[in-house]
């Protein structure tokens, strides 16, 4: 099992360009998440999908959109990239959102630089 | 006040010593507590979870939870240079708006050979 995979690993964009970060999991998990990690800020939740067909905003959703394509895949789109979106983006998945023992597993991350 | 607080470190310990990492949280309804290890340039990986007051041991790692005082700690015995990483504390509530994982900013641990 690959676990959680993300593409691309690295990306450089110019301000105003758009791109989609892809995430897939092969653990048959119901819930998926997108985080960004910035120095001194920790991991912050951008969007999450509790189950296939549902998506909800997290702590820092502005400037992003998501699509839960199917149970395996959850993509994050930047419509008009800004330098403030320079960050490391992690996708994660878990069996279900509401279980208190639910553990999140992380993908390898995408390092995005917006010039 | 941040929801989950950790000392950013670096915490420097000699090889073979016990490393003690601490975390406090503000939301009293928090039910689940996780410690993730993150090597530089890598993704977080779960090393311990704890849900009840007291100690939970797994190999060289011991997690300690005190819900009354709202803190959770991680002890690493016989620290090794390979333990050098950032340790993230994460806290989760149960039900409704509180069921998302909230992360601290992490403590950088440096184990000196």
Short mmCIF file of C-alpha atoms in Angstrom, two decimals, chain A residues 104 106, chain B residues 35-39 43-48:
data_model
loop_
_atom_site.label_atom_id
_atom_site.label_comp_id
_atom_site.label_asym_id
_atom_site.label_seq_id
_atom_site.Cartn_x
_atom_site.Cartn_y
_atom_site.Cartn_z
CA UNK A 104 -4.72 10.91 10.49
CA UNK A 106 -0.11 12.24 6.05
CA UNK B 35 2.17 12.95 19.21
CA UNK B 36 3.60 13.17 15.70
CA UNK B 37 7.28 13.19 14.78
CA UNK B 38 8.39 15.23 11.79
CA UNK B 39 11.88 15.01 10.38
CA UNK B 43 5.72 14.68 6.64
CA UNK B 44 4.39 14.10 10.17
CA UNK B 45 4.20 10.50 11.30
CA UNK B 46 2.20 9.30 14.30
CA UNK B 47 4.23 7.89 17.18
CA UNK B 48 1.76 7.86 20.09
#
